[in-house]
Structure formats: C-alpha cells, structure tokens
Amino acid sequence: MPYLGGRRSTILNTLLIISAGYLPSGIAFGSISTALRIPGIYTISLSFFVYSGAVQSAFLGYWAAGIDPLSLILTAFLLNLRHTFYGAHIETLRGDIRLRDIGIIGPLLTDEVYAIAVSYQSLSLPNLHGLSIYAYFNWIAGTAIGIIAIYYAPSAVLNILFLALPALFLGLLAPRIRNGFGLVTALTSGVIALAGRLLGLAPYFLIVPILIGVMTGLTAGKISRRWSK
Amino acid sequence: MNYTLIYLLAALALLSVLQRVIPWLFYKRLKSGNSLEKTFDLFAISAFSALLVYNVQSLNFITLISLAVALVVAMKFHNMGLTVLVALAVLSISLIV
C-alpha cells in the first residue's frame, strides 16, 4: 500500500484505498444483483445488514444457480470464519482496545479494514472507528449507484453482463492464490464443480467441490511439509 | 413478500455480525491463529473457484480472452471492481471489433 508518511497523509491514503476498493466493488455488486433480477430492496439490505463482499457474492452465485438455504448459510459461515481471527489479531497489536471500540469496529470489520488496522498502526482508535464507518457507507453507496446505474444502461451493456459474475469471482479468487496449495485447491474445486455442472447436479452439490477443494489443499500442504522434512 | 428470502437475509446478517464480534469478545487475548487463517484462505479459494465455474454461462474464445485479461488485472491490482470492469470492457471491445 502506498504510504506518504505523516498522520494526515496516512488518513488520506487509507480513505483513498477504501474508496478505490469499495466503490467499484459495490457498483459491480449492485448492478450484477439487479441484472440477476434480485429486487433492489434485497440487494441494498444485503449490503446494509450482511456487509460482506464474499458472502454477498456467494449469494449472487447461489441465486443464479438456484438457492439452497442450508448450503448458502454453511458457505457464508465458512467464508466468514476468517473474521474470527481479525479482531483477536488487532487486539494483540493494540493494547488499548475497549468494549466500546469492539462495538463500533467489530460489526464493520472487513478484510480491508483489518488490513489497514494492522498495516497502519499509527492510526488512532477514533480514526479506525471513522474509517470503518466510512468503508461501510462507501459499500452501501456503491451498491446503490450500481442498482440505479443498471436501469439507465443501454441494452448492449446488459448483454455483456453475463460475464460480470464470473469476473467478480475471478477478482476475489486470483489475489488469494499465493502458493501451490492455493492453486491445487482452486483447480480441484473448479474441476469438480465443472463435473457437477456437466452432470446437471442440483445446486446443493456446490458445497461438495468447495469442501473437497479445501481438504485437497490441506492434504497437499501436509504432504509437502513431510517431504521437506 | 418472499419470507424465505427475508429469513435467509436475517440469518446471514446475524451470522455476519456474530462471527465478527463474538470471537473478539471471548478471545480478546488470542494470538493470531495463523494456521487456521490459512485454512480459511483455502476455503475462500475453493468457494470462489467453484462459484466461478458455476456462473460461467457460455464459454467461447471472446469470453475466454476477456477472463484471461481480467485474471491478469486481478493478480496485478487485487481489485474486484476493476477486474469486473476490465472483463466487461474487453468483451465489449471484442464484440464491436
């Protein structure tokens, strides 16, 4: 992340990072959601109440493939499990966190807010509060812009939107693959999902490639560690 | 009114808040769970990969090129919104040309 030095420039930098990431992503989510004929009230409610790009994107994927509530809830639970450790990690870096801070930052704790909280430790807690709220409203504003923009978009734009959802998942997936285990996980999951699609299996099958992908990645990690010993 | 959808949204919202706040409250002094974080990272990779495959509606040369360019952008800039915009821009240009 760019860092110019100095407190004011740090705040400005973090605000720009948040807006650059959240506005386009929110617009993409809002417009794709509307293109998939999800009513606007549900779309904005997702951003307002769920406030998780990963879970909301998974919701779109399930909506397009056919929603199976239990699979979706399990996927959402597992996707958000990483948040479990964010608060604890911030806590270990900053000793002055009170219950009030957890109450403000906790519900708005996302990947980006966590990354900024641990990367810019010079930011004060009030600044972190402000940043969390700023990120939240950026996400909602982006979603609202996306919902509105799609109504004014020409039909040519609507015809290319079928590619937006795969691109969205690609945008979420690619930065996460940082080693061979990640690649093995992605390939395993992708190949099994492809087999499921070709065989015309029901939407709840989606959880199968996801879980097998994770298990394969973990096994590959264990085997690699054994070999290296 | 689709009550199933409303209940589903309520469940997702509740889950989202509880998963962020409750562990922080109860494990305030927990050191960073690095190995578990890695497992969750793998989960996210697996989920997004499966969802990517499930949501490709038609695959031809143009969509493949668009996704390939989007992949490069995603790896370079780590920005979901930009990746979507680039994929759509490449697809649009390909269709015009």
Coordinates of C-alpha atoms in Angstrom, one line a residue:
Chain A
M1 CA 0.0 0.0 0.0
P2 CA 1.3 3.5 -0.8
Y3 CA 2.5 5.4 2.2
L4 CA 3.4 9.1 2.1
G5 CA 4.3 9.5 5.8
G6 CA 2.7 11.8 8.4
R7 CA -0.6 11.3 10.1
R8 CA -2.8 13.4 7.8
S9 CA -1.4 11.7 4.7
T10 CA -1.9 8.3 6.3
I11 CA -5.6 9.0 6.9
L12 CA -6.0 10.4 3.4
N13 CA -4.2 7.3 2.0
T14 CA -6.4 4.9 3.8
L15 CA -9.5 6.7 2.8
L16 CA -8.4 6.6 -0.9
I17 CA -7.6 2.9 -0.5
I18 CA -11.0 2.2 0.9
S19 CA -12.9 4.2 -1.8
A20 CA -10.8 2.7 -4.6
G21 CA -11.7 -0.8 -3.4
Y22 CA -15.2 -0.4 -2.2
L23 CA -17.0 1.9 -4.7
P24 CA -16.2 -0.1 -7.8
S25 CA -16.9 -3.4 -6.0
G26 CA -20.2 -2.0 -4.6
I27 CA -21.2 -0.8 -8.0
A28 CA -20.4 -4.2 -9.5
F29 CA -22.4 -6.0 -6.8
G30 CA -25.4 -3.6 -7.1
S31 CA -25.5 -3.8 -10.9
I32 CA -24.9 -7.6 -11.2
S33 CA -27.5 -8.2 -8.5
T34 CA -30.1 -6.1 -10.3
A35 CA -29.2 -7.7 -13.7
L36 CA -29.9 -11.1 -12.0
R37 CA -33.4 -9.7 -11.1
I38 CA -32.9 -9.6 -7.4
P39 CA -35.2 -6.9 -6.1
G40 CA -33.4 -3.6 -5.1
I41 CA -34.6 -3.8 -1.5
Y42 CA -32.9 -7.2 -1.0
T43 CA -29.8 -6.0 -2.7
I44 CA -29.4 -2.9 -0.6
S45 CA -30.4 -4.9 2.5
L46 CA -27.6 -7.4 1.8
S47 CA -25.1 -4.5 1.7
F48 CA -26.7 -2.8 4.7
F49 CA -27.1 -5.8 7.0
V50 CA -24.7 -8.6 5.8
Y51 CA -21.9 -6.2 4.7
S52 CA -19.6 -8.9 3.4
G53 CA -18.4 -8.8 -0.3
A54 CA -17.6 -12.5 -0.2
V55 CA -20.9 -13.7 1.3
Q56 CA -22.9 -11.3 -0.9
S57 CA -21.1 -12.5 -4.0
A58 CA -21.8 -16.1 -2.9
F59 CA -25.4 -15.1 -2.5
L60 CA -25.4 -13.9 -6.2
G61 CA -23.8 -17.2 -7.2
Y62 CA -26.4 -19.2 -5.4
W63 CA -29.2 -17.0 -6.6
A64 CA -28.1 -17.6 -10.2
A65 CA -27.6 -21.4 -9.7
G66 CA -30.7 -21.8 -7.5
I67 CA -30.7 -21.0 -3.8
D68 CA -30.4 -23.9 -1.3
P69 CA -30.6 -22.0 2.0
L70 CA -28.6 -24.5 4.1
S71 CA -25.8 -24.7 1.6
L72 CA -25.7 -20.9 1.4
I73 CA -25.7 -20.5 5.2
L74 CA -22.9 -23.1 5.6
T75 CA -20.9 -21.4 2.8
A76 CA -21.5 -17.9 4.4
F77 CA -20.4 -19.3 7.8
L78 CA -17.2 -20.8 6.4
L79 CA -16.5 -17.8 4.2
N80 CA -16.7 -15.5 7.2
L81 CA -14.8 -17.8 9.6
R82 CA -11.6 -15.9 8.8
H83 CA -13.2 -12.8 10.5
T84 CA -12.9 -14.8 13.8
F85 CA -9.2 -14.1 14.0
Y86 CA -9.2 -10.5 12.7
G87 CA -10.4 -8.9 16.0
A88 CA -8.1 -11.0 18.1
H89 CA -5.1 -10.1 15.9
I90 CA -5.9 -6.4 16.1
E91 CA -6.2 -6.8 19.9
T92 CA -2.7 -8.2 20.1
L93 CA -1.3 -5.3 18.2
R94 CA -3.2 -2.6 20.1
G95 CA -3.4 -3.0 23.8
D96 CA -5.8 -0.1 24.4
I97 CA -9.0 -1.6 22.8
R98 CA -12.1 -1.3 25.0
L99 CA -15.6 -2.8 24.7
R100 CA -16.8 0.3 23.0
D101 CA -14.2 0.0 20.3
I102 CA -15.2 -3.6 19.6
G103 CA -18.8 -2.5 19.5
I104 CA -18.0 0.1 16.8
I105 CA -15.3 -1.6 14.7
G106 CA -16.4 -5.3 15.3
P107 CA -19.6 -5.3 13.2
L108 CA -17.9 -3.4 10.4
L109 CA -14.7 -5.4 10.4
T110 CA -13.9 -6.5 6.8
D111 CA -10.7 -7.7 5.1
E112 CA -9.8 -4.2 4.1
V113 CA -10.4 -2.6 7.5
Y114 CA -8.5 -5.4 9.2
A115 CA -5.6 -5.0 6.7
I116 CA -5.5 -1.2 7.3
A117 CA -5.7 -1.7 11.1
V118 CA -2.7 -4.0 11.2
S119 CA -0.7 -2.2 8.4
Y120 CA -1.2 1.4 9.7
Q121 CA -0.7 1.0 13.4
S122 CA -0.1 4.8 13.7
L123 CA -3.9 5.3 13.1
S124 CA -5.6 6.1 16.4
L125 CA -8.7 4.2 17.5
P126 CA -11.1 7.1 16.7
N127 CA -9.5 7.2 13.2
L128 CA -10.2 3.4 12.9
H129 CA -13.8 4.0 14.0
G130 CA -14.2 6.7 11.3
L131 CA -12.5 4.5 8.7
S132 CA -14.8 1.5 9.5
I133 CA -17.9 3.7 9.2
Y134 CA -16.5 5.4 6.0
A135 CA -15.9 1.9 4.4
Y136 CA -19.4 0.8 5.3
F137 CA -21.0 3.8 3.7
N138 CA -18.8 3.5 0.6
W139 CA -20.0 -0.1 0.2
I140 CA -23.7 0.9 0.5
A141 CA -23.2 4.0 -1.7
G142 CA -21.5 1.8 -4.4
T143 CA -24.3 -0.7 -4.2
A144 CA -27.0 2.0 -4.6
I145 CA -25.1 3.5 -7.5
G146 CA -24.9 0.1 -9.2
I147 CA -28.7 -0.6 -8.7
I148 CA -29.6 2.8 -10.2
A149 CA -26.9 2.8 -13.0
I150 CA -28.1 -0.5 -14.4
Y151 CA -31.6 1.0 -15.2
Y152 CA -30.0 3.6 -17.4
A153 CA -27.6 1.3 -19.0
P154 CA -28.2 0.5 -22.8
S155 CA -29.2 -3.0 -23.8
A156 CA -25.7 -3.6 -25.2
V157 CA -24.4 -3.3 -21.7
L158 CA -27.0 -5.7 -20.3
N159 CA -26.0 -8.2 -22.9
I160 CA -22.4 -8.4 -21.7
L161 CA -23.3 -8.6 -18.0
F162 CA -23.4 -12.4 -18.1
L163 CA -19.6 -12.2 -17.8
A164 CA -19.7 -9.9 -14.7
L165 CA -20.4 -12.6 -12.2
P166 CA -17.6 -15.0 -13.3
A167 CA -15.3 -11.9 -13.4
L168 CA -16.3 -11.0 -9.9
F169 CA -15.4 -14.4 -8.6
L170 CA -12.1 -14.3 -10.6
G171 CA -11.4 -10.9 -8.9
L172 CA -12.0 -12.5 -5.5
L173 CA -10.1 -15.7 -6.3
A174 CA -6.9 -14.6 -8.1
P175 CA -5.4 -12.4 -5.3
R176 CA -5.9 -15.2 -2.8
I177 CA -3.8 -17.8 -4.7
R178 CA -0.3 -17.1 -3.3
N179 CA 1.2 -20.6 -3.3
G180 CA 0.9 -24.1 -4.8
F181 CA -1.6 -25.2 -2.2
G182 CA -3.9 -22.4 -3.2
L183 CA -3.6 -23.4 -6.8
V184 CA -4.3 -27.1 -6.1
T185 CA -7.3 -26.1 -4.0
A186 CA -8.7 -23.8 -6.8
L187 CA -8.1 -26.4 -9.5
T188 CA -9.6 -29.3 -7.6
S189 CA -12.7 -27.3 -6.6
G190 CA -13.1 -25.9 -10.2
V191 CA -12.7 -29.3 -11.9
I192 CA -15.3 -31.0 -9.5
A193 CA -17.7 -28.1 -9.9
L194 CA -17.3 -28.4 -13.7
A195 CA -18.1 -32.1 -13.5
G196 CA -21.1 -31.3 -11.4
R197 CA -22.3 -28.8 -13.9
L198 CA -21.8 -31.2 -16.8
L199 CA -23.7 -33.9 -15.0
G200 CA -26.5 -31.4 -14.2
L201 CA -26.4 -31.9 -10.4
A202 CA -28.6 -29.9 -8.1
P203 CA -27.4 -26.6 -6.6
Y204 CA -26.7 -28.1 -3.2
F205 CA -23.9 -30.1 -4.8
L206 CA -22.0 -26.8 -4.8
I207 CA -20.8 -27.4 -1.3
V208 CA -19.1 -30.7 -2.3
P209 CA -16.4 -29.2 -4.6
I210 CA -15.8 -26.5 -2.0
L211 CA -15.2 -28.9 0.8
I212 CA -13.1 -31.4 -1.4
G213 CA -11.1 -28.4 -2.6
V214 CA -10.2 -27.4 1.0
M215 CA -9.4 -30.9 2.0
T216 CA -7.1 -31.4 -1.1
G217 CA -5.3 -28.1 -0.3
L218 CA -4.8 -29.1 3.3
T219 CA -3.6 -32.6 2.3
A220 CA -1.2 -31.1 -0.3
G221 CA 0.2 -28.8 2.4
K222 CA 0.7 -31.7 4.9
I223 CA 2.4 -33.9 2.2
S224 CA 4.7 -31.0 1.2
R225 CA 5.7 -30.4 4.8
R226 CA 6.5 -34.1 5.2
W227 CA 8.6 -34.2 2.1
S228 CA 10.5 -31.1 3.1
K229 CA 11.4 -32.8 6.4
Chain B
M1 CA -43.2 -10.7 0.1
N2 CA -40.8 -13.6 0.0
Y3 CA -40.5 -14.6 3.6
T4 CA -37.9 -17.4 2.9
L5 CA -35.6 -14.8 1.4
I6 CA -36.2 -12.4 4.3
Y7 CA -35.4 -15.1 6.9
L8 CA -32.3 -16.0 4.8
L9 CA -31.1 -12.4 4.8
A10 CA -31.8 -12.1 8.5
A11 CA -29.8 -15.3 9.2
L12 CA -26.9 -14.1 7.0
A13 CA -26.9 -10.7 8.7
L14 CA -26.9 -12.3 12.2
L15 CA -24.2 -14.7 11.2
S16 CA -22.1 -11.9 9.8
V17 CA -22.2 -9.7 12.9
L18 CA -21.8 -12.6 15.4
Q19 CA -18.8 -14.1 13.6
R20 CA -17.1 -10.7 13.7
V21 CA -17.9 -9.6 17.3
I22 CA -18.4 -12.7 19.5
P23 CA -14.9 -14.3 18.9
W24 CA -13.3 -10.9 19.5
L25 CA -15.2 -10.6 22.8
F26 CA -14.3 -14.1 24.0
Y27 CA -10.8 -14.5 22.7
K28 CA -9.6 -11.0 23.3
R29 CA -6.1 -12.2 24.2
L30 CA -5.8 -14.8 21.5
K31 CA -2.7 -14.7 19.4
S32 CA -3.2 -14.6 15.7
G33 CA -4.4 -18.1 14.6
N34 CA -2.1 -18.2 11.6
S35 CA -2.7 -21.9 10.6
L36 CA -6.5 -21.6 10.9
E37 CA -6.4 -18.4 8.9
K38 CA -4.6 -20.4 6.1
T39 CA -7.4 -23.0 6.2
F40 CA -10.0 -20.2 5.9
D41 CA -8.0 -18.8 3.0
L42 CA -8.1 -22.2 1.3
F43 CA -11.8 -22.3 1.9
A44 CA -12.3 -18.9 0.3
I45 CA -10.2 -20.0 -2.7
S46 CA -12.2 -23.3 -3.1
A47 CA -15.6 -21.5 -2.8
F48 CA -14.8 -18.8 -5.3
S49 CA -13.3 -21.3 -7.7
A50 CA -16.5 -23.5 -7.6
L51 CA -18.8 -20.4 -7.8
L52 CA -16.7 -19.1 -10.8
V53 CA -17.3 -22.4 -12.7
Y54 CA -21.0 -22.5 -11.7
N55 CA -21.6 -19.0 -13.0
V56 CA -19.9 -19.2 -16.4
Q57 CA -22.9 -19.2 -18.7
S58 CA -21.2 -19.6 -22.1
L59 CA -17.6 -20.1 -22.9
N60 CA -16.2 -19.1 -26.2
F61 CA -13.0 -17.6 -27.5
I62 CA -14.1 -14.0 -26.7
T63 CA -15.2 -14.7 -23.1
L64 CA -12.0 -16.7 -22.6
I65 CA -9.9 -13.8 -23.7
S66 CA -11.9 -11.4 -21.5
L67 CA -11.5 -13.6 -18.5
A68 CA -7.8 -14.1 -19.2
V69 CA -7.2 -10.3 -19.3
A70 CA -9.4 -9.9 -16.2
L71 CA -7.2 -12.5 -14.4
V72 CA -4.1 -10.5 -15.2
V73 CA -5.7 -7.4 -13.8
A74 CA -7.0 -9.2 -10.7
M75 CA -3.5 -10.6 -10.0
K76 CA -1.8 -7.2 -10.5
F77 CA -4.2 -4.8 -8.8
H78 CA -6.1 -7.0 -6.4
N79 CA -9.3 -5.0 -7.0
M80 CA -12.6 -6.9 -7.6
G81 CA -14.4 -3.9 -9.1
L82 CA -11.6 -3.1 -11.6
T83 CA -11.4 -6.8 -12.6
V84 CA -15.2 -6.8 -13.4
L85 CA -14.9 -3.6 -15.4
V86 CA -11.9 -4.8 -17.4
A87 CA -13.6 -8.1 -18.2
L88 CA -16.7 -6.3 -19.5
A89 CA -14.6 -3.7 -21.3
V90 CA -12.6 -6.3 -23.2
L91 CA -15.8 -8.2 -24.0
S92 CA -17.4 -5.0 -25.3
I93 CA -14.4 -4.1 -27.5
S94 CA -14.2 -7.7 -28.8
L95 CA -17.9 -7.6 -29.8
I96 CA -17.5 -4.2 -31.5
V97 CA -14.4 -5.3 -33.4

